[in-house]
Amino acid sequence: MNIAFFLTPKADVAWVPATCTVRQAIERMENHSYTAVPVLTPEGGYDSTLTEGDILWFMKQHPVVRFWDTERVLLAEVTRRMVLQPVNIDAEIEALLSLAIDQNFVPVVDGRGAFIGIVRRRSVLVFYRDRMSAALRSGD
């Protein structure tokens, strides 16, 4: 079993560029109903993960910034409160499982550090639930 089995490819993932504005990030998250999105460098590498909480804390710390002002605030000004670690596509499955314990999704990078997609914790849990159920039915 390898990480590619669980991969949701970049083309199917909502992400934001590190160079975008806070407003653009909010709009992307709202349009996809996500509470967190990967942030990518201009070169296509994984930079960080932006969460709704990051935006809320930013707004709390900058009370003069109103929602309509966020179109002039660069995403780089928002502190990331959680550091979600990526996993290399060639890593052992145990590395993915260790990260998935604490992260809703795990960003996946290739050998050059380019972002190639995510693994959702849900897909890992569903796979192992189904495997466990099958083992119980067969008496293993």
Short mmCIF file of C-alpha atoms in Angstrom, two decimals, residues 77-135:
data_model
loop_
_atom_site.label_atom_id
_atom_site.label_comp_id
_atom_site.label_asym_id
_atom_site.label_seq_id
_atom_site.Cartn_x
_atom_site.Cartn_y
_atom_site.Cartn_z
CA GLU A 77 0.12 39.00 6.69
CA VAL A 78 -1.99 36.23 8.25
CA THR A 79 -0.17 34.13 10.83
CA ARG A 80 -0.73 30.37 10.52
CA ARG A 81 -1.55 29.02 13.97
CA MET A 82 -1.22 25.37 12.97
CA VAL A 83 1.69 23.92 11.06
CA LEU A 84 0.42 21.05 8.95
CA GLN A 85 3.30 18.94 7.75
CA PRO A 86 3.30 17.52 4.22
CA VAL A 87 4.25 13.96 3.39
CA ASN A 88 6.38 12.88 0.43
CA ILE A 89 4.55 10.70 -2.09
CA ASP A 90 7.30 8.07 -1.72
CA ALA A 91 7.13 7.94 2.10
CA GLU A 92 6.02 4.86 3.97
CA ILE A 93 2.30 4.63 4.78
CA GLU A 94 3.14 4.91 8.49
CA ALA A 95 4.34 8.49 7.90
CA LEU A 96 0.96 9.36 6.40
CA LEU A 97 -0.93 7.70 9.25
CA SER A 98 1.12 9.55 11.87
CA LEU A 99 0.25 12.90 10.28
CA ALA A 100 -3.41 12.01 9.61
CA ILE A 101 -3.95 11.45 13.33
CA ASP A 102 -3.62 15.20 13.96
CA GLN A 103 -4.58 16.72 10.60
CA ASN A 104 -7.89 16.70 8.70
CA PHE A 105 -5.86 16.37 5.53
CA VAL A 106 -2.23 15.76 4.76
CA PRO A 107 -0.59 17.74 1.93
CA VAL A 108 1.43 15.54 -0.41
CA VAL A 109 4.58 16.66 -2.23
CA ASP A 110 6.81 14.98 -4.77
CA GLY A 111 10.58 14.55 -4.60
CA ARG A 112 11.12 18.16 -5.74
CA GLY A 113 8.78 19.52 -3.07
CA ALA A 114 6.01 20.33 -5.57
CA PHE A 115 2.47 20.06 -4.20
CA ILE A 116 0.70 17.18 -5.93
CA GLY A 117 -2.45 16.82 -3.82
CA ILE A 118 -3.82 15.86 -0.44
CA VAL A 119 -4.86 12.80 1.49
CA ARG A 120 -8.03 13.35 3.45
CA ARG A 121 -8.13 11.73 6.88
CA ARG A 122 -11.64 10.56 6.04
CA SER A 123 -10.43 8.46 3.09
CA VAL A 124 -7.85 6.74 5.28
CA LEU A 125 -10.42 6.01 8.00
CA VAL A 126 -12.99 4.68 5.52
CA PHE A 127 -10.40 2.39 3.95
CA TYR A 128 -9.32 0.89 7.26
CA ARG A 129 -12.91 0.64 8.54
CA ASP A 130 -13.88 -1.32 5.43
CA ARG A 131 -10.81 -3.52 5.75
CA MET A 132 -11.58 -4.21 9.40
CA SER A 133 -15.23 -5.00 8.62
CA ALA A 134 -14.19 -7.42 5.88
CA ALA A 135 -11.75 -9.14 8.24
#
